[in-house]
Short mmCIF file of C-alpha atoms in Angstrom, two decimals:
data_model
loop_
_atom_site.label_atom_id
_atom_site.label_comp_id
_atom_site.label_asym_id
_atom_site.label_seq_id
_atom_site.Cartn_x
_atom_site.Cartn_y
_atom_site.Cartn_z
CA MET Z 93 20.09 4.57 10.29
CA ARG Z 94 18.94 5.01 6.68
CA PHE Z 95 20.54 7.54 4.35
CA THR Z 96 18.68 9.26 1.53
CA THR Z 97 20.27 11.66 -0.92
CA THR Z 98 19.25 15.30 -0.54
CA PRO Z 99 20.82 18.62 -1.59
CA ALA Z 100 23.29 20.37 0.70
CA LEU Z 101 21.95 22.94 3.16
CA ALA Z 102 22.48 26.45 1.89
CA THR Z 103 22.70 27.83 5.41
CA VAL Z 104 25.72 25.65 6.18
CA THR Z 105 27.43 25.06 2.86
CA GLY Z 106 27.71 28.70 1.93
CA ALA Z 107 30.64 30.86 2.97
CA VAL Z 108 30.76 29.51 6.53
CA ALA Z 109 31.26 25.85 5.64
CA LEU Z 110 33.53 26.58 2.70
CA THR Z 111 35.75 28.78 4.85
CA LEU Z 112 35.82 26.17 7.60
CA LEU Z 113 36.70 23.31 5.29
CA LEU Z 114 39.28 25.08 3.14
CA ALA Z 115 40.91 27.80 5.24
CA GLY Z 116 44.06 26.55 6.90
CA CYS Z 117 43.76 23.01 5.54
CA THR Z 118 46.67 23.22 3.11
CA GLY Z 119 49.41 21.66 5.17
CA GLY Z 120 49.74 18.24 6.71
CA GLY Z 121 51.44 16.36 9.49
CA ASP Z 122 50.78 13.64 11.97
CA ASP Z 123 47.08 13.10 12.57
CA SER Z 124 45.85 13.72 16.09
CA GLY Z 125 43.62 10.66 15.99
CA ASP Z 126 39.94 9.92 15.61
CA ALA Z 127 38.68 11.92 18.56
CA GLY Z 128 35.11 12.28 19.69
CA ARG Z 129 32.41 10.48 21.57
CA SER Z 130 32.87 6.88 22.62
CA SER Z 131 30.40 4.13 21.78
CA SER Z 132 29.04 4.34 25.30
CA GLY Z 133 28.38 8.03 24.72
CA GLN Z 134 26.47 7.20 21.56
CA ALA Z 135 24.28 4.79 23.49
CA THR Z 136 23.63 7.47 26.08
CA ALA Z 137 22.56 9.92 23.37
CA THR Z 138 20.06 7.42 22.02
CA ALA Z 139 18.75 6.66 25.50
CA ASP Z 140 18.32 10.36 26.20
CA ALA Z 141 16.28 10.97 23.02
CA ALA Z 142 13.00 11.08 24.93
CA GLU Z 143 14.35 13.84 27.17
CA GLN Z 144 15.29 15.92 24.10
CA ALA Z 145 11.99 15.53 22.28
CA SER Z 146 11.35 19.28 21.94
CA GLY Z 147 14.47 20.02 19.93
CA GLU Z 148 15.10 23.08 22.09
CA PHE Z 149 18.64 24.28 22.64
CA THR Z 150 20.45 27.15 24.27
CA LEU Z 151 23.62 28.49 22.70
CA PRO Z 152 26.73 28.08 24.88
CA ALA Z 153 27.88 31.20 26.69
CA ASP Z 154 31.00 31.38 24.53
CA CYS Z 155 33.17 29.23 22.29
CA ASP Z 156 35.16 27.94 25.26
CA ALA Z 157 31.91 26.54 26.67
CA ALA Z 158 31.15 24.97 23.28
CA GLY Z 159 34.60 23.40 23.37
CA VAL Z 160 33.80 21.77 26.70
CA VAL Z 161 30.81 20.04 25.06
CA LEU Z 162 32.95 18.92 22.12
CA GLY Z 163 35.52 17.47 24.52
CA ASP Z 164 38.30 15.40 22.95
CA LEU Z 165 37.39 16.60 19.48
CA VAL Z 166 38.96 19.99 20.20
CA THR Z 167 41.62 18.87 22.68
CA GLY Z 168 45.00 19.97 21.34
CA ARG Z 169 43.43 22.42 18.91
CA THR Z 170 43.44 26.21 19.25
CA LEU Z 171 40.33 28.36 19.10
CA VAL Z 172 40.50 30.92 16.28
CA ALA Z 173 39.47 33.76 18.57
CA GLU Z 174 39.26 36.53 15.97
CA THR Z 175 36.55 34.77 13.96
CA SER Z 176 34.87 32.65 16.64
CA THR Z 177 31.89 34.31 18.28
CA ILE Z 178 28.59 33.45 19.93
CA GLY Z 179 25.80 36.02 19.99
CA ASP Z 180 22.18 35.98 21.07
CA ASP Z 181 21.02 33.83 18.19
CA GLU Z 182 24.09 32.65 16.29
CA ALA Z 183 27.30 30.73 17.00
CA ASN Z 184 30.37 30.21 14.84
CA CYS Z 185 33.39 28.64 16.55
CA THR Z 186 36.47 27.16 14.88
CA TRP Z 187 39.43 25.28 16.34
CA THR Z 188 42.60 24.47 14.39
CA SER Z 189 45.69 22.31 14.78
CA GLU Z 190 49.11 23.56 13.69
CA ALA Z 191 50.41 20.00 13.89
CA ASP Z 192 48.21 18.44 11.22
CA GLY Z 193 46.28 21.31 9.63
CA SER Z 194 42.93 19.96 10.80
CA ARG Z 195 39.95 22.10 11.74
CA VAL Z 196 36.80 21.65 13.82
CA GLY Z 197 33.80 23.97 13.66
CA PHE Z 198 30.60 24.43 15.61
CA ILE Z 199 27.88 26.42 13.86
CA ALA Z 200 24.39 27.16 15.21
CA THR Z 201 21.48 29.48 14.56
CA VAL Z 202 18.46 30.01 16.81
CA LYS Z 203 15.26 30.59 14.80
CA GLU Z 204 11.74 29.22 15.04
CA LEU Z 205 10.98 26.81 12.19
CA ASP Z 206 7.86 24.86 11.33
CA ALA Z 207 8.02 21.81 9.06
CA ALA Z 208 7.83 23.97 5.94
CA GLY Z 209 10.53 26.24 7.31
CA MET Z 210 12.87 23.32 7.89
CA ASP Z 211 12.22 22.03 4.38
CA ALA Z 212 12.92 25.51 3.00
CA GLU Z 213 16.42 25.38 4.49
CA VAL Z 214 17.31 22.71 1.91
CA PRO Z 215 18.12 24.26 -1.50
CA GLU Z 216 17.08 22.73 -4.80
CA GLU Z 217 20.60 22.45 -6.21
CA GLY Z 218 22.82 19.45 -5.61
CA ASN Z 219 26.25 19.46 -4.00
CA VAL Z 220 27.41 22.88 -2.84
CA ASP Z 221 30.95 24.07 -2.14
CA GLY Z 222 32.53 20.61 -2.37
CA LEU Z 223 30.14 18.92 0.05
CA SER Z 224 27.68 16.10 -0.52
CA LEU Z 225 24.89 15.96 2.03
CA ASP Z 226 22.71 12.96 2.87
CA GLN Z 227 19.57 13.05 4.99
CA VAL Z 228 19.62 10.57 7.87
CA ASP Z 229 16.73 8.78 9.54
CA ASP Z 230 17.45 9.00 13.27
CA GLU Z 231 15.00 8.33 16.10
CA ARG Z 232 16.42 11.20 18.13
CA VAL Z 233 15.53 13.77 15.48
CA ASP Z 234 12.26 12.02 14.66
CA ALA Z 235 11.20 12.66 18.27
CA PHE Z 236 10.81 16.39 17.52
CA ASP Z 237 10.03 16.06 13.79
CA GLY Z 238 13.38 17.55 12.83
CA ARG Z 239 15.82 16.88 10.02
CA ALA Z 240 19.31 15.35 10.29
CA PHE Z 241 22.04 15.40 7.65
CA VAL Z 242 25.56 14.06 7.28
CA ALA Z 243 27.94 15.96 4.98
CA THR Z 244 31.01 14.47 3.32
CA ALA Z 245 33.71 16.28 1.37
CA ASP Z 246 33.67 15.32 -2.31
CA ALA Z 247 36.46 13.09 -3.63
CA ASP Z 248 38.02 15.96 -5.58
CA ALA Z 249 37.90 18.43 -2.66
CA PRO Z 250 41.26 19.66 -1.27
CA VAL Z 251 40.23 18.39 2.17
CA VAL Z 252 38.73 15.30 3.78
CA GLY Z 253 35.97 15.35 6.36
CA GLY Z 254 32.54 16.89 6.47
CA GLY Z 255 30.12 16.99 9.36
CA SER Z 256 26.56 16.81 10.55
CA VAL Z 257 23.60 19.17 10.65
CA VAL Z 258 20.43 18.95 12.70
CA LEU Z 259 17.40 21.15 12.03
CA THR Z 260 14.95 21.43 14.91
CA PRO Z 261 11.79 23.51 15.34
CA HIS Z 262 14.06 25.98 17.14
CA GLY Z 263 16.97 26.33 14.74
CA LEU Z 264 20.06 24.71 13.29
CA LEU Z 265 23.02 22.98 14.95
CA SER Z 266 26.07 21.65 13.11
CA ILE Z 267 29.58 20.35 13.61
CA PHE Z 268 32.13 20.27 10.79
CA VAL Z 269 35.59 18.72 10.66
CA ALA Z 270 38.29 18.91 8.01
CA ALA Z 271 41.88 17.93 7.37
CA PRO Z 272 44.18 18.22 4.33
CA ALA Z 273 43.46 15.69 1.58
CA GLY Z 274 45.40 12.48 2.11
CA SER Z 275 45.20 12.56 5.91
CA PRO Z 276 42.48 11.26 8.24
CA ALA Z 277 39.73 13.64 9.33
CA PRO Z 278 39.53 14.38 13.08
CA ILE Z 279 36.32 12.34 13.26
CA GLU Z 280 34.13 10.51 10.78
CA PRO Z 281 31.32 12.85 9.65
CA ALA Z 282 28.61 10.35 10.67
CA ARG Z 283 30.01 10.19 14.21
CA SER Z 284 29.80 13.96 14.54
CA LEU Z 285 26.01 13.63 14.50
CA ASP Z 286 26.12 12.19 18.02
CA LEU Z 287 28.04 15.25 19.22
CA VAL Z 288 25.43 17.61 17.77
CA PHE Z 289 22.83 16.12 20.12
CA ASP Z 290 24.96 17.07 23.13
CA PHE Z 291 23.97 20.70 22.46
CA LEU Z 292 20.25 20.03 22.78
CA ASP Z 293 18.69 21.05 26.09
#
């Protein structure tokens, strides 16, 4: 994959991403490990790219269903029920760990976007809210003429982690992870991109 520098997405790095990355990530403890998809799962995602060429997706029925898709990434973490909701066209689910202060978030918005609309989702300013975002060339997203991004927390941010964002002609899907500075993130931001594709129909 090739990375090219691009500004952070306003739709993700506004209040939602900032809250996800900073809220509750002030304490530390033993890390729960680098959870997430295995290398065999990554190969499967690449092999399935042709079947996901439309970029269509259906929001999970609820955050528990989203957690099933995320699998080991949210195992041992607790859903923040009071702020985690999925509606007709928007999802915002967050899981936290009392043991190590880490957080995992799934964010999605259903909206029809043409190429210009996807480009318009990227603001002109640079890094936003402590995140640096890089556009990624990925054959899976190229199949539906989408956009893929990997976000990484800046070196001076109070947390480590970041996440991935995929823009499709049918909306936005993203996964963010964070842990207190000085401890490992639940998953490397670049690896979270593979998990995003599990939500495509």
